[in-house]
Structures are given as structure tokens and as C-alpha cells.
Coordinates of C-alpha atoms in Angstrom, one line a residue:
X28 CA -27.9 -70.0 57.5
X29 CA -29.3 -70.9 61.3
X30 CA -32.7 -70.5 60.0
X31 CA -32.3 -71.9 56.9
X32 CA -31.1 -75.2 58.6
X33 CA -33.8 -75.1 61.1
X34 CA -36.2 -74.8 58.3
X35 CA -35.0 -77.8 56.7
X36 CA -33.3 -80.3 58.9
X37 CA -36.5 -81.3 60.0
X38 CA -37.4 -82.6 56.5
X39 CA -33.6 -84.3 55.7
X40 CA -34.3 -86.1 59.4
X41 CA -37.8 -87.1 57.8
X42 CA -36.4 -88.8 54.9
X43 CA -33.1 -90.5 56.8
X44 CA -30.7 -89.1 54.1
X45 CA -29.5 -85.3 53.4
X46 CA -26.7 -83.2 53.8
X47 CA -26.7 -79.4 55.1
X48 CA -23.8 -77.3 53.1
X49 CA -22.9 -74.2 54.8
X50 CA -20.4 -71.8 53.0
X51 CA -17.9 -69.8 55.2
X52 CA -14.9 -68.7 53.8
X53 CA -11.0 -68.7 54.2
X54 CA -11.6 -65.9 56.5
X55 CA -13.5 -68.6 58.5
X56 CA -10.0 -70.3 59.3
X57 CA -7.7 -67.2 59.0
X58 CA -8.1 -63.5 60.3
X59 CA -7.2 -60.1 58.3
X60 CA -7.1 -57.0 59.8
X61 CA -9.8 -54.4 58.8
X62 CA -12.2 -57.5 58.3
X63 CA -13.2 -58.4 61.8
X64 CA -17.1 -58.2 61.0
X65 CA -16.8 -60.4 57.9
X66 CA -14.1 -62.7 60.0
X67 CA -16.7 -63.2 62.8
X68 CA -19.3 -63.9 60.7
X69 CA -17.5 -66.6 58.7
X70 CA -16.0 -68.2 61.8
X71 CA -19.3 -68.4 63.6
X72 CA -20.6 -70.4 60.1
X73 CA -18.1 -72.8 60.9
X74 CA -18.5 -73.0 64.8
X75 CA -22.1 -73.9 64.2
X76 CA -21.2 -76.4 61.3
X77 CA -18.5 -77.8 63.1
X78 CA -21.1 -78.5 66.1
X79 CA -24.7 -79.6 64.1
X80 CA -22.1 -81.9 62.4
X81 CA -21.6 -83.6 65.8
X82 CA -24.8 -83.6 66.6
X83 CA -25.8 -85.1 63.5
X84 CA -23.6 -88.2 64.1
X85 CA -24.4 -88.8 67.6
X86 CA -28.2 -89.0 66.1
X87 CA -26.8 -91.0 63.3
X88 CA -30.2 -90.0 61.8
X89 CA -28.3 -90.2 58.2
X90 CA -27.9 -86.4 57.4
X91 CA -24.7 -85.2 57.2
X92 CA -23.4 -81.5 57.4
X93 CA -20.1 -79.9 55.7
X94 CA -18.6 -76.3 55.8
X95 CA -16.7 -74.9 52.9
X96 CA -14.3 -73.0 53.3
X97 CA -13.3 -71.0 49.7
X98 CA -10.4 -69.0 48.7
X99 CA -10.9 -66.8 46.0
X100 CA -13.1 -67.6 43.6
X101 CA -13.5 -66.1 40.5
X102 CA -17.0 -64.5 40.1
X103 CA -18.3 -60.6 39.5
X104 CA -18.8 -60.5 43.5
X105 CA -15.3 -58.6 43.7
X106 CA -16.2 -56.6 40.8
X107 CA -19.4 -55.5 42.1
X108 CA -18.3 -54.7 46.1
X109 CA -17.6 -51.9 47.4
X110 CA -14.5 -50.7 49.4
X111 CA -14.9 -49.2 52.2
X112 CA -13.2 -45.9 52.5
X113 CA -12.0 -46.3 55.6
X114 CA -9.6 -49.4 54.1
X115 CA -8.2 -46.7 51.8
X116 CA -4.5 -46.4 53.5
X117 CA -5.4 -48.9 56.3
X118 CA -4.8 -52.1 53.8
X119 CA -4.8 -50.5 50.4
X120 CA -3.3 -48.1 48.5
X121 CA -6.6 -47.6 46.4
X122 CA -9.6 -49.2 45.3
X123 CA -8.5 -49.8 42.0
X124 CA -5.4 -51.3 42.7
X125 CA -7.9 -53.5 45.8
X126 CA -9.8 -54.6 42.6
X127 CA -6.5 -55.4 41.0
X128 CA -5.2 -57.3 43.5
X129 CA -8.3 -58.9 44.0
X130 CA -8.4 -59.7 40.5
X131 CA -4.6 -61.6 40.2
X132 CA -5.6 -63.3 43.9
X133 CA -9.4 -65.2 42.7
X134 CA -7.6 -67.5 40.6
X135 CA -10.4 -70.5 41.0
X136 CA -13.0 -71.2 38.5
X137 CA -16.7 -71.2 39.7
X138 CA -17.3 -74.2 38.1
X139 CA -14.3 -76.4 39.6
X140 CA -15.4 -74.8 43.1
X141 CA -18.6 -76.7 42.4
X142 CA -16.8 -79.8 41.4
X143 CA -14.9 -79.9 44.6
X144 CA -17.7 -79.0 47.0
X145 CA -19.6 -82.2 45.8
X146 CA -16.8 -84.4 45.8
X147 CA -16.7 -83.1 49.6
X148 CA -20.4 -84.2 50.0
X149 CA -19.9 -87.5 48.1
X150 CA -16.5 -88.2 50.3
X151 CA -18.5 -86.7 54.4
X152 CA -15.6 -84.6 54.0
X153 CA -17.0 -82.5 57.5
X154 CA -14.0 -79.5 55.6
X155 CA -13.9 -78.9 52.1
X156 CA -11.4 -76.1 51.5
X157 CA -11.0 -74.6 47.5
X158 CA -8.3 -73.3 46.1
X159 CA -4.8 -73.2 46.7
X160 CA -5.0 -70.0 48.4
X161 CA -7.4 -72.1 51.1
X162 CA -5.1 -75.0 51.7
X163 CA -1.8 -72.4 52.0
X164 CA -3.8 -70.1 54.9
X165 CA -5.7 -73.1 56.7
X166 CA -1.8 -74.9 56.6
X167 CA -0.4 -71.6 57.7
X168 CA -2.9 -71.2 60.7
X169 CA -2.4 -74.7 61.6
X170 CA 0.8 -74.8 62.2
X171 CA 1.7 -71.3 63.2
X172 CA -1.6 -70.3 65.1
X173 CA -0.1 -67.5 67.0
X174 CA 2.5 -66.9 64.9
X175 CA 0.1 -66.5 61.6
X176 CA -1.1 -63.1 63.1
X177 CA 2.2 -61.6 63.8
X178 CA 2.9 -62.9 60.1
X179 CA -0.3 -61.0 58.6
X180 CA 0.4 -57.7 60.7
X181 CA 3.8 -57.7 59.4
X182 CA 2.9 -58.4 55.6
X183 CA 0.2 -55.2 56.2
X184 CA 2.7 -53.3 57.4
X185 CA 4.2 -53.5 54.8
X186 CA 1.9 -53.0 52.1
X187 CA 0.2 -50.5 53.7
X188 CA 1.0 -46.8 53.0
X189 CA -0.1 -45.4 56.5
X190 CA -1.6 -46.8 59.4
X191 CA -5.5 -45.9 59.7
X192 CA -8.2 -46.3 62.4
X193 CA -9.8 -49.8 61.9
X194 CA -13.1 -49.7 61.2
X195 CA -14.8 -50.9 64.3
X196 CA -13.9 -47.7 65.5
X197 CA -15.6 -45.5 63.6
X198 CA -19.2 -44.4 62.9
X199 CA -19.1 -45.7 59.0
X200 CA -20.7 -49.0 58.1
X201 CA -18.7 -52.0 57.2
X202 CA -18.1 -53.2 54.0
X203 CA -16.1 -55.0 51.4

């Protein structure tokens, strides 16, 4: 993303007209437990969206940047990730009831994710959020920022079968 804006802000600058899309995610505006890689990386695409977008207005050079932030979105990414084994008890029963759950949670349509992502770009929006799930958790963690995490912790508890070691604490390599 960083070099892929360096690479071509130059040229948007150039022409006096552009805008730079960067994608985080909802996990860009809301932490999970046994995610904190993936949350880091998504909130760091925001933090530097957030900033070039100021930049870019001070320069008022006529390129524009916005960050999306989607919920779940219904593609064959969830069907083709991998669980990490380590999440197995920590947040999930199973991987195939993760999958499941996965499955009843990306509710949004690919193609109406486009839809709203250029109606963002048409409107400046600087945050385009999709899905209801995106709107609910940004809402929820911006009115109940410290609260939100004692919320989450609680709902894990819950659905978890038995506390686990997180996964920044072990040897294994992160993944979905």
C-alpha cells in the first residue's frame, strides 16, 4: 500500500485530479482478540490514510485519498483461509463451525461493496464503511471506546470453549 502510493501519487499530482483508495477493514476501527497482527496491520492502513489525506488537502493539489473500511464481504477469501490451529479453543470451537460462522456473518455482496466504495469516491467521503456489520462495530467503538473491549472479551468468553495462549505467544505463524 505505502509503496504502491509512492509509486503513483506522483503521477495523480502530475495530472491535478486522482484519488488513492486504500482498503483496511473493520478490524481497522475495531479489535478482536487472537487477531492483533491482522488488527495492526489494518489500523496502520488507516493511520496512514487518515494522514496522506491531510496532506493531500493542505497541498490542495486535487487528489483525494479515502480508506474503506469493509465488514464482511461475501467472496471465496473465507472459503479459501486457513485457521490457525492455535484459534482452535481460543475463539472457536472448530474450523468448520469458523467457516460456518464466517459464512452466516459475510452477508454483503461483492458487487454492492463496489457500488458503495465509488459512491464514497464520487461523494470525498475520507471513510467509507460497507455493510451493516461495519456501521454497528465503528458505532459501537465510537461511543463505547473502552467499554467496546470489555464487551468483546466478554462475548469471547463466552463462546469460547477454553481459554488458549494467544498467538503472539507462540512460535506458530499467524494466520486467518
Amino acid at each position: 500500500m505505502v509503496h504502491g502510493t509512492k509509486a503513483f501519487l506522483p503521477y495523480l499530482k502530475a495530472s491535478g485530479d486522482g484519488h488513492i483508495i486504500n482498503t483496511s477493514s473493520v478490524f481497522g476501527l475495531f479489535a478482536q482478540p487472537g487477531m492483533s497482527g491482522y488488527n495492526a496491520t489494518k489500523f496502520a492502513v488507516r493511520g496512514f490514510t487518515e494522514a496522506l489525506r491531510q496532506e493531500l488537502d493542505l497541498q490542495r493539489c486535487g487528489v483525494s485519498a479515502t480508506c474503506v473500511h469493509p465488514g464482511g464481504i461475501r467472496t471465496d477469501i473465507c472459503r479459501s483461509s486457513r485457521i490457525d490451529a492455535n484459534m482452535t479453543g481460543f475463539l472457536i470451537h472448530s474450523e468448520q463451525q469458523a467457516r460456518a460462522d464466517f459464512e452466516k456473518l459475510f452477508i454483503t455482496d461483492a458487487d454492492q461493496a463496489a457500488k458503495v466504495i465509488l459512491q464514497g469516491v464520487r461523494k470525498n467521503k475520507r471513510r467509507v464503511l460497507i455493510g451493516r456489520d461495519a456501521y454497528f462495530l465503528d458505532l459501537l467503538a465510537r461511543c463505547l471506546p473502552a467499554a467496546y473491549q470489555a464487551l468483546v472479551v466478554f462475548a469471547s468468553k463466552r463462546m469460547a470453549p477454553k481459554p488458549r495462549t494467544p498467538v503472539f505467544e507462540t512460535n506458530d505463524e499467524p494466520r486467518l
